């Protein structure tokens, strides 16, 4: 399998532009077909590799056209940077309690000080530092949940799509059952069984999100299987594993990437909800949902302890969703306009 | 057809492929006879063309010969290996057979994996079937093959979307040849191509056949292409062979009414030609519900009572056999 | 005055990589009762020019023309209402894929009656009668029964007959057929072409046949216009075109036909049709042309005289020999 690892395209022509590896789905081919199929002809200009813009450039031009997506991307990248450099950015430790400054309001309000820009919570911890460190948890949750859900979902989906018959039916009915439950309720039940902790919450959320990947992958596999390139791989004797992972899977990735981006935000939201219900991250972890839960009783007395974690969740989820929409526009040729 | 017996690469006897389809909820099972009782023989260096309209079974034949599907009846001998519905081949036998039969599909845009470079597409057959070949050797073979089909070696690192239809078809031919097969099944190889590109690909196929002594099973609906390429022709209608013979004989003096109608319906690029066209009435019958007797009788102008009751058989002992009671 | 008179038509598509010229300074004239074939390979813009006339191009296309007149009406400046009154009534069009041209949700009869309703002041009963009559005219057996059929219950050939019936429902003066038989089997193709020619003869309408098949051209057309990479490179009477092509592209294309081959190897045209990114300077055919010289590679040729088939070539061929001293 040595050649499976062949390095990306190194075009001898030189000027063929960058190639975006996995993220570059057939965008340029797709766009040409769109303009032409709308013109009602089956015409297709020949391709010149020298001048033609690369796949990544093409993808980028579609992505940039969606303003919301760009804003989302900027916000998302900011959050990632904050999470990465939390130790440097945060003015205080997220768990240090300043007994002299309980429930201190933000700096611009009466009674606020420069020391605690966004105020402190009921036990005197700096809210800003907690939010900055909370970003870490949110991304940790998002990444882990998406990785677990997507990898297991894609695997099961591939098996269902390739096996057909009773295996397929069994898997898909199981997934239907999982989908029939309200997702948060199912996660709640699972956390209740596994015991409340952040790790268990993540596992529960991953299980809840995974049927979406199964369905998506199976549908994409069924669409690709009858195509001639799959048949030719069969004629040269490719085994089922090779067909699954080398031949078919790379061609199914576009919708899966979009789904991954969108379920990233769902994971953050669900984890916050579980945290709020006391079943996710446990105090004193500065996880946004848990922070919300801790400060529930102060809603009327100290608005900032509730508002800022809430805004953080809102902005983060909104940004990721906007970005996901942009990704879909750029990756999914079916939704592309002429 | 005076070659030595050793040269025979494909020998098919009574080859059939039937599909069971469920006929709606309460309809029960029905059988579609996509291919019935087909026999032929193909020698090295020769081209057997299979001609017919949609639903005549020519693509099913291609799938059976390339072992994508198993025959439901009959026997098939490919390059010395026997195949039938009962025989189960060992992995080694299958690998040997794959190396001797390869296929080129009609649509050059669907037949190449869009996510693989040309190099990987070409190397995949070798990688799977000859694991002992080193990576460097494989690459060398692939580059040499690119040159053989008229592409440049630097195309090795590019992706299929960077090529035009004709170039892609060259790549598809190159991939089929990587295992050095002796038989190439060509399933409408030029139908999706433009006229100026079509002649390039046909020339390539002629060249390759001369150089490698390949046997072609050439499937097409375009009679002018078939007339140019074929040594022998097999005309099919609704899953059955209706006429078979040397190309010159079939085109020069067609014996089955369907062959004659097909020939006269094919437009000829000569505006001065005055032809009397045979007008075929009606549509192609559905393979789900074929007519009783001769499948062609509802559209045939020579049909009599006998045609409506019994299906004529093809007598394979003849030189130019025809499945008709009233051959022309 | 010709029925359809299009001069200097250009169509540009806005793509994400800039402008793409699909049709480049094309003239089309169709007289009453004429049968014109527009031949070309993919990328020649043969469909796009006719879609532009019909006003069926998407918003990404920008259309420029010196004149675009149909039956005295200037299509370029006409109001959308006037235009709609003509399109579908006096000019009708049929497409390559008969199956997808019909709406799968409605019966054939419903769609046929809708087409009648849009343009003709007929009562319900009259519409029904006319629908039956039309299906009879296009040679569908048992027309009453077929009217209640859905498109998926009919074969490709029958669907194309229904499409033709819809197109001729309002007795158009011009019928544009865009690759009407490409998706059909040979024996069905022969039936449909025969039907189109018969209708043309009986009704006296003009017929524009867009195709890539030289055989179809030879057997149906009266005049032929050859397009290459968006340009019209030659126009001649059908007999003359096949006997004595004046443009090297036409000549090479005819030579590449397998049925005209005298040797096992076909004379082929090297290279591919230029696309958006590799349009040559000078004559668009020059990189593939056997007769091209430096002038062809630098200077865009003008159209030659009518007796040389309006060939867009510096050295038009006469009996296969380029006329170097001419022009």
Short mmCIF file of N, CA and C in Angstrom, two decimals, chain C residues 1 29 42 48 75 92 118 139 141 145-146 150-151 159 163 165 167 171 174 194 211 244 248 250 253 264 289-290 302:
data_model
loop_
_atom_site.label_atom_id
_atom_site.label_comp_id
_atom_site.label_asym_id
_atom_site.label_seq_id
_atom_site.Cartn_x
_atom_site.Cartn_y
_atom_site.Cartn_z
N UNK C 1 -37.14 39.16 -47.35
CA UNK C 1 -36.51 39.24 -46.02
C UNK C 1 -36.60 37.88 -45.34
N UNK C 29 -29.31 33.15 -40.90
CA UNK C 29 -30.49 33.55 -41.66
C UNK C 29 -31.30 32.30 -42.02
N UNK C 42 -18.89 19.50 -29.50
CA UNK C 42 -19.19 20.14 -28.24
C UNK C 42 -18.27 21.35 -28.07
N UNK C 48 -26.13 27.20 -27.96
CA UNK C 48 -26.22 28.47 -27.25
C UNK C 48 -26.76 29.57 -28.15
N UNK C 75 -36.16 41.12 -31.83
CA UNK C 75 -36.20 40.38 -30.56
C UNK C 75 -35.36 41.05 -29.49
N UNK C 92 -40.85 27.49 -32.03
CA UNK C 92 -40.93 26.44 -31.03
C UNK C 92 -39.61 25.69 -31.03
N UNK C 118 -52.13 28.28 -23.61
CA UNK C 118 -51.29 29.47 -23.46
C UNK C 118 -51.36 30.39 -24.67
N UNK C 139 -48.00 10.71 -35.36
CA UNK C 139 -47.88 9.28 -35.56
C UNK C 139 -47.87 8.45 -34.29
N UNK C 141 -49.79 5.94 -32.09
CA UNK C 141 -50.99 5.11 -32.16
C UNK C 141 -51.86 5.31 -30.91
N UNK C 145 -55.84 7.22 -25.75
CA UNK C 145 -55.30 6.52 -24.60
C UNK C 145 -53.99 7.18 -24.15
N UNK C 146 -53.16 7.59 -25.12
CA UNK C 146 -51.86 8.19 -24.80
C UNK C 146 -52.02 9.50 -24.04
N UNK C 150 -48.70 9.06 -18.38
CA UNK C 150 -47.65 9.91 -17.83
C UNK C 150 -46.37 9.67 -18.63
N UNK C 151 -45.50 10.68 -18.66
CA UNK C 151 -44.28 10.54 -19.49
C UNK C 151 -43.49 9.26 -19.22
N UNK C 159 -42.00 9.91 -26.32
CA UNK C 159 -41.90 11.21 -25.65
C UNK C 159 -41.45 12.28 -26.63
N UNK C 163 -43.29 15.71 -27.61
CA UNK C 163 -42.63 17.02 -27.61
C UNK C 163 -42.84 17.72 -28.95
N UNK C 165 -45.31 17.20 -30.97
CA UNK C 165 -46.72 17.60 -31.02
C UNK C 165 -46.93 18.91 -30.29
N UNK C 167 -44.70 21.18 -29.80
CA UNK C 167 -44.01 22.25 -30.52
C UNK C 167 -44.83 22.73 -31.71
N UNK C 171 -48.91 25.75 -34.75
CA UNK C 171 -48.46 25.93 -36.12
C UNK C 171 -47.33 26.96 -36.22
N UNK C 174 -41.33 28.61 -37.28
CA UNK C 174 -39.96 28.13 -37.18
C UNK C 174 -39.87 27.10 -36.06
N UNK C 194 -37.78 11.43 -40.10
CA UNK C 194 -38.76 11.37 -41.19
C UNK C 194 -40.00 12.20 -40.85
N UNK C 211 -27.17 19.65 -34.66
CA UNK C 211 -26.72 18.27 -34.52
C UNK C 211 -25.21 18.18 -34.60
N UNK C 244 -17.53 19.69 -51.72
CA UNK C 244 -16.41 20.62 -51.85
C UNK C 244 -16.38 21.56 -50.66
N UNK C 248 -10.93 24.39 -43.94
CA UNK C 248 -10.13 23.19 -43.60
C UNK C 248 -10.75 22.36 -42.48
N UNK C 250 -14.05 21.88 -41.84
CA UNK C 250 -15.11 21.05 -42.44
C UNK C 250 -14.51 19.90 -43.22
N UNK C 253 -13.10 17.33 -40.88
CA UNK C 253 -14.17 16.64 -40.17
C UNK C 253 -14.80 15.57 -41.07
N UNK C 264 -7.28 1.69 -43.06
CA UNK C 264 -7.61 1.23 -41.72
C UNK C 264 -7.43 2.37 -40.71
N UNK C 289 -4.84 22.96 -37.70
CA UNK C 289 -5.04 22.99 -39.15
C UNK C 289 -3.79 22.54 -39.87
N UNK C 290 -3.97 21.74 -40.91
CA UNK C 290 -2.84 21.22 -41.67
C UNK C 290 -2.23 22.29 -42.57
N UNK C 302 -11.17 36.96 -41.83
CA UNK C 302 -12.53 37.44 -42.08
C UNK C 302 -13.27 36.38 -42.86
#
